Coordinates of C-alpha atoms and ligand atoms in Angstrom, one line a residue:
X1 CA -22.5 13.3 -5.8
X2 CA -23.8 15.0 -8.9
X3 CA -22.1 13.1 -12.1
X4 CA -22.6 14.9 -15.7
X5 CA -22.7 11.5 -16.9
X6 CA -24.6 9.7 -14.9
X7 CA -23.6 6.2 -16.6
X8 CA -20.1 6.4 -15.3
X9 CA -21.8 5.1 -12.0
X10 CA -22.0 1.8 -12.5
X11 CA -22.2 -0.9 -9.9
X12 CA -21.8 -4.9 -11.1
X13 CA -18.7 -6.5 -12.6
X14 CA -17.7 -5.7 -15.9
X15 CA -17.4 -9.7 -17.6
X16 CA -17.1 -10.6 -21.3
X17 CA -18.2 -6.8 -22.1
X18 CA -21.4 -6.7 -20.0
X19 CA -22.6 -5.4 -16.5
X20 CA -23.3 -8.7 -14.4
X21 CA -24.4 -9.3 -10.8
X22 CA -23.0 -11.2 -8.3
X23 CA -24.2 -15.0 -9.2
X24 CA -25.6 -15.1 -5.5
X25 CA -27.1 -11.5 -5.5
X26 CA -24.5 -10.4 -3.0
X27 CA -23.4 -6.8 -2.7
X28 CA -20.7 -4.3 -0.7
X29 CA -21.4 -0.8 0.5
X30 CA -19.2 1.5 -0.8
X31 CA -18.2 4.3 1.6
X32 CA -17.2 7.9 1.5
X33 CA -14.2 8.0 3.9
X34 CA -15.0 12.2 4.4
X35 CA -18.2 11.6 6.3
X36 CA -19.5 8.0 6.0
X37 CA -22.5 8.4 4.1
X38 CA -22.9 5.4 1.8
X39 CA -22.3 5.9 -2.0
X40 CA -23.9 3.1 -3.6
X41 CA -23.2 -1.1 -2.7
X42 CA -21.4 -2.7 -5.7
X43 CA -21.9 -6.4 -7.1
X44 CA -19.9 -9.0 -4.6
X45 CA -18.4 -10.9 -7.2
X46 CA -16.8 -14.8 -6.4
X47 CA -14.7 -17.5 -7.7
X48 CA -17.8 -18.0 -10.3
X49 CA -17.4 -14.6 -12.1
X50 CA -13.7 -14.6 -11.9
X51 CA -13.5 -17.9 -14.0
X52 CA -15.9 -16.5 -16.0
X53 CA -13.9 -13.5 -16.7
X54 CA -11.3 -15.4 -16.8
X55 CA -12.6 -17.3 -19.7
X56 CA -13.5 -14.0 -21.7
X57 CA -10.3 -13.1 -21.6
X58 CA -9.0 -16.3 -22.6
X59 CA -11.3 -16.4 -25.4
X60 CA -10.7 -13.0 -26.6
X61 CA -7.3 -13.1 -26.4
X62 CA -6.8 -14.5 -30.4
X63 CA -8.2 -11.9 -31.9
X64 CA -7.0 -9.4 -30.3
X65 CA -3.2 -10.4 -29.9
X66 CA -3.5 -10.9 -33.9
X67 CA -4.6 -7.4 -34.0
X68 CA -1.6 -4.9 -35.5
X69 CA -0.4 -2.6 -32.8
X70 CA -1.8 0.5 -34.4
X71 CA -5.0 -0.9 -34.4
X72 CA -4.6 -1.9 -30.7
X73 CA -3.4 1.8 -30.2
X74 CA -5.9 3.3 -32.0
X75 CA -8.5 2.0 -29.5
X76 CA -6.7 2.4 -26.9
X77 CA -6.6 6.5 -27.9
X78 CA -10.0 6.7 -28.0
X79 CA -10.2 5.5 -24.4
X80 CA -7.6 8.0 -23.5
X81 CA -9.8 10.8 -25.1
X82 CA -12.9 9.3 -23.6
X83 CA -11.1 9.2 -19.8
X84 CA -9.8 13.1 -20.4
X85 CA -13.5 14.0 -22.0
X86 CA -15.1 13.0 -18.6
X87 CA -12.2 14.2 -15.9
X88 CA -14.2 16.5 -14.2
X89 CA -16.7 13.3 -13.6
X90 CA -14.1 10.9 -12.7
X91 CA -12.6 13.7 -10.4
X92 CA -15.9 13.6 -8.5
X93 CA -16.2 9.7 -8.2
X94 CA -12.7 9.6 -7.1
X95 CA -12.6 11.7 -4.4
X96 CA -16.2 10.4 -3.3
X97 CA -15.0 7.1 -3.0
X98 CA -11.0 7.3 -1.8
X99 CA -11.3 10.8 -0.1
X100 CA -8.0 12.9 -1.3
X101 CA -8.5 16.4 -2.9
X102 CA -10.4 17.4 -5.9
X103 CA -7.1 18.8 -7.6
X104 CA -5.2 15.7 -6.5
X105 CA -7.9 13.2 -8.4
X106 CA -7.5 15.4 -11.7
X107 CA -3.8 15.0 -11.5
X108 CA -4.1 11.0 -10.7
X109 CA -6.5 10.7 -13.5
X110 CA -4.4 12.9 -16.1
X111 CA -1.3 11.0 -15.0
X112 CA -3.1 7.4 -15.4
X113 CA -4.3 8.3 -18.9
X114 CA -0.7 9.4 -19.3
X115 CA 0.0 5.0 -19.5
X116 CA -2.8 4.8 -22.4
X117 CA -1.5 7.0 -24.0
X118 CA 2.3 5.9 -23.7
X119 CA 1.8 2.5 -24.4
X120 CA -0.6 2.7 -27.2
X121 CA 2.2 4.1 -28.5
X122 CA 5.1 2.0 -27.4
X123 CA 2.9 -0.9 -28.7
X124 CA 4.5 -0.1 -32.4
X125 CA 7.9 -0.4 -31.2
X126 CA 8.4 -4.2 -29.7
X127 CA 11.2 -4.8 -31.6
X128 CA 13.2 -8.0 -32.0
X129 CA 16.8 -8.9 -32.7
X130 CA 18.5 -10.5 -35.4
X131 CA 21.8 -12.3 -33.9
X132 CA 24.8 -12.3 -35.5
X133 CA 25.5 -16.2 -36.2
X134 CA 27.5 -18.6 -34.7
X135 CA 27.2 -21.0 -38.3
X136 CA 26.7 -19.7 -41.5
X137 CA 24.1 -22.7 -42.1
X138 CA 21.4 -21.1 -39.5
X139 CA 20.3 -17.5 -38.2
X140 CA 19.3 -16.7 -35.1
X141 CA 16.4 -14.3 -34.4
X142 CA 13.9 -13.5 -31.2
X143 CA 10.7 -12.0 -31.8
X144 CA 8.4 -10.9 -28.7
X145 CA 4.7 -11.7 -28.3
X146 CA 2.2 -11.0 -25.4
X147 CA 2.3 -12.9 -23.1
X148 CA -1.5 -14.3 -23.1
X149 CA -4.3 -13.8 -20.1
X150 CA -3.3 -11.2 -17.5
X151 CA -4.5 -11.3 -13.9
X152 CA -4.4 -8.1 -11.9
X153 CA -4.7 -6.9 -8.4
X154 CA -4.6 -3.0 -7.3
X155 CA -5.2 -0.7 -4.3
X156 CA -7.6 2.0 -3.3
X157 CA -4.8 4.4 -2.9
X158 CA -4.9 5.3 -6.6
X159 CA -7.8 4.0 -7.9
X160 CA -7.3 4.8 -11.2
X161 CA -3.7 5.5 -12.3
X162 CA -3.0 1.5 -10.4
X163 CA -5.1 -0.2 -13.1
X164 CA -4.1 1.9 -16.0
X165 CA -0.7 1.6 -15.1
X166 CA -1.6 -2.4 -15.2
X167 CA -3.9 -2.8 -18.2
X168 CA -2.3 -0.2 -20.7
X169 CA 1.0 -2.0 -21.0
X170 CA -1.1 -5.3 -21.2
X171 CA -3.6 -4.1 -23.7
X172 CA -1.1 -2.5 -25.7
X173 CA 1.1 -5.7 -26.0
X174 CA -1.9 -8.1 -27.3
X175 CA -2.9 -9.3 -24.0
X176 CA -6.2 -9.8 -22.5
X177 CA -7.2 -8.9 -18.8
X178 CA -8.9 -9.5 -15.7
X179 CA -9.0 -7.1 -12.7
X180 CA -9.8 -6.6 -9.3
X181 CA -10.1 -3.0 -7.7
X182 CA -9.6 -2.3 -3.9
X183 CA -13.0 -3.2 -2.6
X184 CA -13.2 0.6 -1.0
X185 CA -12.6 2.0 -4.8
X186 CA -14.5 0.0 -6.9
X187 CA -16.2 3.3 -8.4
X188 CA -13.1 4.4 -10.6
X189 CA -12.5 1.2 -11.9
X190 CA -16.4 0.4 -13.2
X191 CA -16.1 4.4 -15.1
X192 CA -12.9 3.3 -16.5
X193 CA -14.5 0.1 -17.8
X194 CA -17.7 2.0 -18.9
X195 CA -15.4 4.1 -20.9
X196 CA -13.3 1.5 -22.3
X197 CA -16.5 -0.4 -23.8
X198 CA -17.7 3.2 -25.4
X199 CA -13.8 3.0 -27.1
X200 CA -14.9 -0.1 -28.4
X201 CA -12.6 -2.8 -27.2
X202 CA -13.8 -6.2 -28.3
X203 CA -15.9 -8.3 -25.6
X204 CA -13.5 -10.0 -23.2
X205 CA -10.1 -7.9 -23.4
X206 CA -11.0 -5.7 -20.2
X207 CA -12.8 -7.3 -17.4
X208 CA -13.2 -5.7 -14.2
X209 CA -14.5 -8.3 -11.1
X210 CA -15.4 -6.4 -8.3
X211 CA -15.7 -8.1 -4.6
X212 CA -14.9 -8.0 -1.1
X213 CA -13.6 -11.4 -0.7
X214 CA -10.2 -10.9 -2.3
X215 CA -8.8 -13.9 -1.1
X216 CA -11.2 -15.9 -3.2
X217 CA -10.6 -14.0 -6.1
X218 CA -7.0 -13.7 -5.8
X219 CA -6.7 -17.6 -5.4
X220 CA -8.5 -18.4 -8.4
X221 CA -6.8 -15.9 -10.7
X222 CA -3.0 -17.0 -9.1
X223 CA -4.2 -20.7 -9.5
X224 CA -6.0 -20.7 -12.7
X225 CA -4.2 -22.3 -15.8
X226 CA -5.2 -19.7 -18.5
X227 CA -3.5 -17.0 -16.8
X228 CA 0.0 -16.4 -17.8
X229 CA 0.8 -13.4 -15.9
X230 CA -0.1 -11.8 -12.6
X231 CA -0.1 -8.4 -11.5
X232 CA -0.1 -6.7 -8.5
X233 CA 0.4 -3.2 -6.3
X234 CA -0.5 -3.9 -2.4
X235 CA 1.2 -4.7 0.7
X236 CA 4.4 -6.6 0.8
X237 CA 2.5 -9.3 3.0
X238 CA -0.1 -10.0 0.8
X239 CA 2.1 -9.4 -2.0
X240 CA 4.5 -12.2 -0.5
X241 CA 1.3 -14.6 -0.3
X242 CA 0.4 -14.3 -3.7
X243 CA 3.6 -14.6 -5.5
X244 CA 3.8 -18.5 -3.6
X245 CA 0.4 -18.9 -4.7
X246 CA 1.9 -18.4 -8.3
X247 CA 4.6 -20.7 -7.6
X248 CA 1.4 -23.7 -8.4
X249 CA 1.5 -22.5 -12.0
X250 CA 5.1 -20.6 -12.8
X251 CA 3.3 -17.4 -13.2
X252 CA 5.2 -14.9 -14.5
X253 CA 5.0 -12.0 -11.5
X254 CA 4.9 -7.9 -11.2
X255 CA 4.7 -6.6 -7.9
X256 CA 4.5 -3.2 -6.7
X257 CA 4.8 -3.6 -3.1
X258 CA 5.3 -1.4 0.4
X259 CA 8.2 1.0 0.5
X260 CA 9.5 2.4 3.7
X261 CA 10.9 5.8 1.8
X262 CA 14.1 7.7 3.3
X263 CA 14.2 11.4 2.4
X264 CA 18.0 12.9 3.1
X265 CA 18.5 16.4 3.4
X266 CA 22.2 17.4 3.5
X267 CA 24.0 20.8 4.9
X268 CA 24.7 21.7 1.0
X269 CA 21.1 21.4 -0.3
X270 CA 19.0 24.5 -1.2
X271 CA 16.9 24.7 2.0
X272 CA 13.2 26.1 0.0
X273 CA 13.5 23.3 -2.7
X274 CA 14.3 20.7 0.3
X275 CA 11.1 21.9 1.7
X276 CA 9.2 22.0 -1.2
X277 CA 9.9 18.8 -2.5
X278 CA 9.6 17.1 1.4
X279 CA 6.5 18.5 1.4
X280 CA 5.1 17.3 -2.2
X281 CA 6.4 13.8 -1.6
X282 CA 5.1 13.5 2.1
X283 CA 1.6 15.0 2.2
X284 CA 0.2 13.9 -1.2
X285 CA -3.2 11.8 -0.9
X286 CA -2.2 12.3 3.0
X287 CA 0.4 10.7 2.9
X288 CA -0.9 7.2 1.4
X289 CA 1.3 6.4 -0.9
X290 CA 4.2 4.0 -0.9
X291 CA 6.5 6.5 -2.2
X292 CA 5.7 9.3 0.3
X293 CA 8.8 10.0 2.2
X294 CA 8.4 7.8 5.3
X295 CA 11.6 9.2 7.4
X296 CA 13.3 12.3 7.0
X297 CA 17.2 12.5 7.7
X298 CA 18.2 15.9 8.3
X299 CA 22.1 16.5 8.3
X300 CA 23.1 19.0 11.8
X301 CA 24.1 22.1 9.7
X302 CA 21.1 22.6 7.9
X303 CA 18.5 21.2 10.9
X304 CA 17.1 24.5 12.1
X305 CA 17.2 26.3 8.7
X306 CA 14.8 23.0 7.6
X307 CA 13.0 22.4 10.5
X308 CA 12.2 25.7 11.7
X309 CA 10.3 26.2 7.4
X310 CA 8.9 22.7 7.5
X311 CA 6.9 23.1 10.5
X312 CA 5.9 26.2 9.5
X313 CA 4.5 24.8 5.9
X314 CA 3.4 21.6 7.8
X315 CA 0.9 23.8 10.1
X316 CA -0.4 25.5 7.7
X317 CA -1.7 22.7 5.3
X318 CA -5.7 23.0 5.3
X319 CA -7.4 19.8 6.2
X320 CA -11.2 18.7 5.2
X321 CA -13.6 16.9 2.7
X322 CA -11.6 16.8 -0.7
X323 CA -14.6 18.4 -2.9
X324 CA -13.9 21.4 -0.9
X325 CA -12.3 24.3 -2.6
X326 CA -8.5 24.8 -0.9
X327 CA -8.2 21.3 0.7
X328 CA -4.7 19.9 0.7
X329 CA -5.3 16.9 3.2
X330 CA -8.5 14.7 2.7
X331 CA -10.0 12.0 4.9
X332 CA -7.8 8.8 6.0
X333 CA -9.3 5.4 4.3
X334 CA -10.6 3.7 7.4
X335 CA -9.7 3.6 11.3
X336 CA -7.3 1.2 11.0
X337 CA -5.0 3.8 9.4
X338 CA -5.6 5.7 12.3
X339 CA -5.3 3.4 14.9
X340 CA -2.0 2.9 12.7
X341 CA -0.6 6.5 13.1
X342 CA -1.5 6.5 16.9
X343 CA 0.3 3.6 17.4
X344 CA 3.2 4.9 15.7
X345 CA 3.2 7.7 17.6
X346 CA 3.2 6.7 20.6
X347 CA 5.7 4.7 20.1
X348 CA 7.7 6.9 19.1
X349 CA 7.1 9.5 22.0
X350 CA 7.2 6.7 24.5
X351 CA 10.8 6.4 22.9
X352 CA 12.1 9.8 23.6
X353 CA 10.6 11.6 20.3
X354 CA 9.1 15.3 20.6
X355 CA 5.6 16.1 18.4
X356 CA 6.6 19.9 17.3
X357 CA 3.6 20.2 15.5
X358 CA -0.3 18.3 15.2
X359 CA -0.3 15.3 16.6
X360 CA -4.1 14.2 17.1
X361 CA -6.9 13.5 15.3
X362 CA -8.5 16.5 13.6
X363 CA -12.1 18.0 14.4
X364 CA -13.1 17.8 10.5
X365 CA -14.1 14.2 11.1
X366 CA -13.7 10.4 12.2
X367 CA -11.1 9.8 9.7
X368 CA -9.2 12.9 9.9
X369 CA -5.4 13.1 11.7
X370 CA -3.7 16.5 12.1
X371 CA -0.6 17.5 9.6
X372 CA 2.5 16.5 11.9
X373 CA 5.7 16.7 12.8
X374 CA 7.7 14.4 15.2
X375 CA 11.4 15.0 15.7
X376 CA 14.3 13.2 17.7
X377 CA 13.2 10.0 16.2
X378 CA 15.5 7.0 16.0
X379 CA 15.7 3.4 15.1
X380 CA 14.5 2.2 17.9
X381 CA 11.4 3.0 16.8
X382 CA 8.8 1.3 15.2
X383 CA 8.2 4.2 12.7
X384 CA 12.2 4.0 11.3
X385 CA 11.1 0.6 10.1
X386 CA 6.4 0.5 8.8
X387 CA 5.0 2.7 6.3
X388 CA 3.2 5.4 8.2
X389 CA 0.9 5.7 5.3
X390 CA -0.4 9.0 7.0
X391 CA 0.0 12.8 7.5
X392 CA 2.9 12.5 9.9
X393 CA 6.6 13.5 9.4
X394 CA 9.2 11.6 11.7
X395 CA 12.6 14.0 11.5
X396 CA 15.9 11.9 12.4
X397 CA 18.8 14.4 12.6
X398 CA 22.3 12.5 11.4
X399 CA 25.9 14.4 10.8
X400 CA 28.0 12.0 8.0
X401 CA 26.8 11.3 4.6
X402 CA 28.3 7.9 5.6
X403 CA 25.8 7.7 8.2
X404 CA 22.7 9.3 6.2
X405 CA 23.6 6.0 3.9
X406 CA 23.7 3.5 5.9
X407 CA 20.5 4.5 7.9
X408 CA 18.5 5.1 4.6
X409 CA 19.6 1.7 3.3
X410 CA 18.8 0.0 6.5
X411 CA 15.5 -2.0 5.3
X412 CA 13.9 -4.8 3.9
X413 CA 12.4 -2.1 1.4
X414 CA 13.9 -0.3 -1.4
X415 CA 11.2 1.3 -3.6
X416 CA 11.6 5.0 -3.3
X417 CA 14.3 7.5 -1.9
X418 CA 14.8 11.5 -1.8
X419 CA 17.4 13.8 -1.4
X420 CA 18.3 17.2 -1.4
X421 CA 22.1 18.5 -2.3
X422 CA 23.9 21.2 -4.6
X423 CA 26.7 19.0 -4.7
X424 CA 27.0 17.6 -7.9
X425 CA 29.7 15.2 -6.9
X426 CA 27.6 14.4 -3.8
X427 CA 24.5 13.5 -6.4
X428 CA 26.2 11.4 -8.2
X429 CA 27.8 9.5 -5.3
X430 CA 24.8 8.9 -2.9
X431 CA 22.6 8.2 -5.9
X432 CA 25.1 5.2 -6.8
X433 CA 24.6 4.1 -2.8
X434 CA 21.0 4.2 -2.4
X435 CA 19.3 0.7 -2.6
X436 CA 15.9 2.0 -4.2
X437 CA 14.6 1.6 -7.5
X438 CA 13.6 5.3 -7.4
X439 CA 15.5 7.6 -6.3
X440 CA 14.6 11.9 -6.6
X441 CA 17.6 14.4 -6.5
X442 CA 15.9 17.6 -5.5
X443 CA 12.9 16.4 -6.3
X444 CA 9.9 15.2 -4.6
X445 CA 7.7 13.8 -7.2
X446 CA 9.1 11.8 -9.8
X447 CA 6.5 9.4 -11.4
X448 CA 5.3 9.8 -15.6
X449 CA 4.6 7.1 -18.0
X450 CA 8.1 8.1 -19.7
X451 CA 10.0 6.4 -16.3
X452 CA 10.7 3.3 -15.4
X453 CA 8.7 2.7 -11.3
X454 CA 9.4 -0.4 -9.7
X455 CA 11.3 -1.6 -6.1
X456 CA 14.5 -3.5 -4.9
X457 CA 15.0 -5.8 -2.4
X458 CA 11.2 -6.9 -0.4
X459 CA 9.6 -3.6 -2.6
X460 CA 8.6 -5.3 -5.4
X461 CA 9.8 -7.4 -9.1
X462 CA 9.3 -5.7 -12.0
X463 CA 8.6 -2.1 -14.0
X464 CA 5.5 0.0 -14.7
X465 CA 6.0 2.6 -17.3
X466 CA 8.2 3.6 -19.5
X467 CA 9.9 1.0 -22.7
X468 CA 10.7 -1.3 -20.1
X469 CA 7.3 -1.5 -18.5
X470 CA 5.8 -3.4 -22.1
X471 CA 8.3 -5.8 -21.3
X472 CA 6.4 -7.4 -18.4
X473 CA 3.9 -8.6 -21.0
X474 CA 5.3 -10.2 -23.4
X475 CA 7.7 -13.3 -24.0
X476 CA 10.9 -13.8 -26.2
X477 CA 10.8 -16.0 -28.5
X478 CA 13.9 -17.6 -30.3
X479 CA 13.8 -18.4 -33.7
X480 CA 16.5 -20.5 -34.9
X481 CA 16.2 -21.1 -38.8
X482 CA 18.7 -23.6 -40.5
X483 CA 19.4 -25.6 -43.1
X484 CA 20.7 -22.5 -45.1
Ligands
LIG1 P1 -3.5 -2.1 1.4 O1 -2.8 -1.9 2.7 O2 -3.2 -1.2 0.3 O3 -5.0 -2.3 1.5 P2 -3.4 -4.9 0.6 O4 -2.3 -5.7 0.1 O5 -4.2 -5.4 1.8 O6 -2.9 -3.5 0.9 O7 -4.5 -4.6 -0.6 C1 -4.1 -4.4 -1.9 C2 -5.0 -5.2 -2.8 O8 -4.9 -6.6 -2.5 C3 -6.5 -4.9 -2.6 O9 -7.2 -5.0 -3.9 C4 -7.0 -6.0 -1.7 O10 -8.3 -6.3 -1.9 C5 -6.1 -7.2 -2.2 N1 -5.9 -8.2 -1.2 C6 -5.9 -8.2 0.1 N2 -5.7 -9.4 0.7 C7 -5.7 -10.3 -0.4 C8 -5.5 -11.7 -0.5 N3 -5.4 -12.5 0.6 N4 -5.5 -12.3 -1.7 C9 -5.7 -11.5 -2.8 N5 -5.8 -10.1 -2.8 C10 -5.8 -9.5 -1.6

């Protein structure tokens, strides 16, 4: 990996605005997924260096909640700049450490600057309310301030745009942070914080603990006292874990968590854009993402027409190591997601399902799976209900858009949801049905800054992005002034 800017890889926790090592020396390898060659071993940070971080940001936090918002913003934009300045860099690290395509890690980073950007300028418009009066003696007013320390845990699925997404809106409101990167992309995270000290943000406001003992970490920043807020994007499992351990102090709680996405395509949709956009929401970053459509309900009519241009688009995706030019499908993250797939598979086929195109694991490498297609897939089957979190498309066919309904809401998830249909009045109807906080009409990629991202039901609490997402940072305050 040959960086411009060499200093963007750094390796030790980022505490109280300096580099620090693990207080025992420990370390972690850090592993390119493509071909398992060792990047560089990161400090193994504790319970120690989270307090400690925890303390920066619990002593930095005065200042830089009194700060105006402009003046928040305005280093905020400089860190924006900064992350866009070095893209081609970051790019690089990115795909070194988390595997997906060149092109896809310049989108990821461009959309997670996106939230810096957005919220240093949303920061200037926290408005409160003045209430009309119940007695003309007294007037009743809320104002809204941050919240205080922030805790944060993210994934290695988007190593960047997960934090940012996190931090900006925290930042931005007068809150001060501490975070902890998925142990396999700890890379991104240490270049963002490099950055964000070059911007100038005061000791203590961003602090980045790197280890690969989460459990440790995440206890200590769900238990400790002088964190007011926790934030999280993970599994629903570990999700579900923390937000008890947050029960101890009455944490307030964001959490992004697993999704289990249903992607309709009915007899009246526009077969080329229900193709394009299937594609776009199932293979990006090889399917790893907990919006990637996860099942795919194609209505009778339209199955051939769909099927017969999916597999055909499906087949021809080119799979390899992400820095090379053309790759659409990168490496998986580690065996388990492999293991994962199989499993799934197997399943499915044991079930009565047909594999119509890929289906094993590709000759580019340990971690690579073949594009796929299964179809005849029901819910029976263990893959109607997990996250495949993989290259692998399971095609249920369904005739009613009663039926397409019912099956797409039957879940303990509700994050994201597709569908494809010229019928206006059809939109409108199925879009009031759905139970997902997302949901893409003719479209297969839906997230910006300006949008509100967030889950229903066992997907998640809370907002990131848009004017609501500010909101998960701060607190309302009620003013009641009398005597008048
Ligand atoms: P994924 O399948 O994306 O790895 P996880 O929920 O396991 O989902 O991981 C998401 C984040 O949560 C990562 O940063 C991981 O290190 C962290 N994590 C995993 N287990 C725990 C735990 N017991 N306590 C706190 N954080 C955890």
């Amino acid at each position: 990996m040959q960086l411009q800017n060499t200093s963007l890889l750094q390796n030790r926790s980022f505490i109280n605005g300096e580099w620090v090592d693990a207080s025992n020396a420990e370390t972690f390898e850090v592993i390119n997924p493509a071909n398992g060659d060792i990047i560089t071993s990161v400090a193994d940070s504790g319970a120690v260096e989270t307090e400690q971080a925890i303390a920066a940001a619990s002593k930095a936090f005065p200042a830089w909640s009194k700060k105006t918002a402009k003046e928040r913003g305005a280093i905020m934009k400089k860190w924006f700049n900064l992350i866009n300045e070095n893209i081609e860099d970051l790019a690089l690290l990115m795909t070194t450490e988390q595997g997906k395509p060149l092109a896809e890690a310049k989108g990821e980073i461009t959309y997670g600057a996106s939230f810096i950007e957005w919220f240093a300028e949303e920061a200037r418009r926290v408005y409160g309310d003045v209430i009309p009066t119940p007695a003309n003696d007294r007037r009743i007013i809320t104002i809204k301030q941050p919240i205080g320390v922030v805790a944060a845990i993210t994934p290695w699925n988007f190593p960047v745009s997960m934090i940012t997404r996190k931090i900006s809106p925290a930042i931005a409101a007068g809150c001060t942070v501490v975070l902890k990167p998925a142990a396999q992309t700890p890379l991104s995270a240490l270049a963002l914080a490099y950055l964000a000290k070059e911007a100038g943000f005061p000791a203590g406001v961003i602090n980045i603990v790197t280890s690969s003992n989460a459990a440790e970490i995440g206890k200590v920043m769900t238990e400790s006292p002088l964190v007011q807020k926790f934030s999280f994007t993970g599994s629903t499992k570990v999700g579900k874990m923390l937000m008890q351990q947050c029960a101890s102090t009455v944490k307030k709680v964001s959490l992004e968590l697993g999704g289990n996405a249903p992607l309709i395509v009915f007899d009246d949709a526009d077969v080329e854009q229900a193709v394009k956009g299937a594609m776009a929401s199932k293979y990006r970053n090889a399917g790893q993402t907990c919006v990637c459509a996860n099942r795919l309900y194609v209505q009778e009519g339209i199955y051939d027409g769909f099927l017969e241009k999916y597999r055909e688009a499906v087949a021809s995706l080119n799979v390899g190591n992400g820095t090379d030019a053309g790759v659409e499908i990168g490496p998986l993250i580690d065996v388990e997601a492999i293991e994962k797939i199989k499993r799934l598979l197997g399943d499915a086929v044991d079930k009565g399902a047909t594999v119509t195109v890929g289906g094993n694991e590709h000759s580019a490498g340990k971690l690579f799976y073949e594009p796929t297609v299964v179809e005849g897939c029901n819910s029976k089957m263990a893959v109607s209900k997990e996250e495949v979190f993989g290259p692998v498309s399971p095609i249920f066919k369904f005739s009613t858009e009663e039926e397409a309904i019912a099956l797409a809401n039957d879940t303990e998830y509700g994050l994201a949801s597709y569908f494809f249909t010229q019928n206006l009045a059809r939109a409108w109807r199925v879009a009031e049905a759905l139970d997902y906080g997302i949901i893409g009409i003719n479209e297969g990629i839906v997230s910006t800054a300006e949008a509100p991202f967030g889950g229903m039901k066992e997907s998640g609490i809370g907002r990131e992005g848009s004017k609501y997402g500010i909101e998960e940072y701060l607190e309302i305050k009620y003013l009641c002034l009398g005597g008048l």
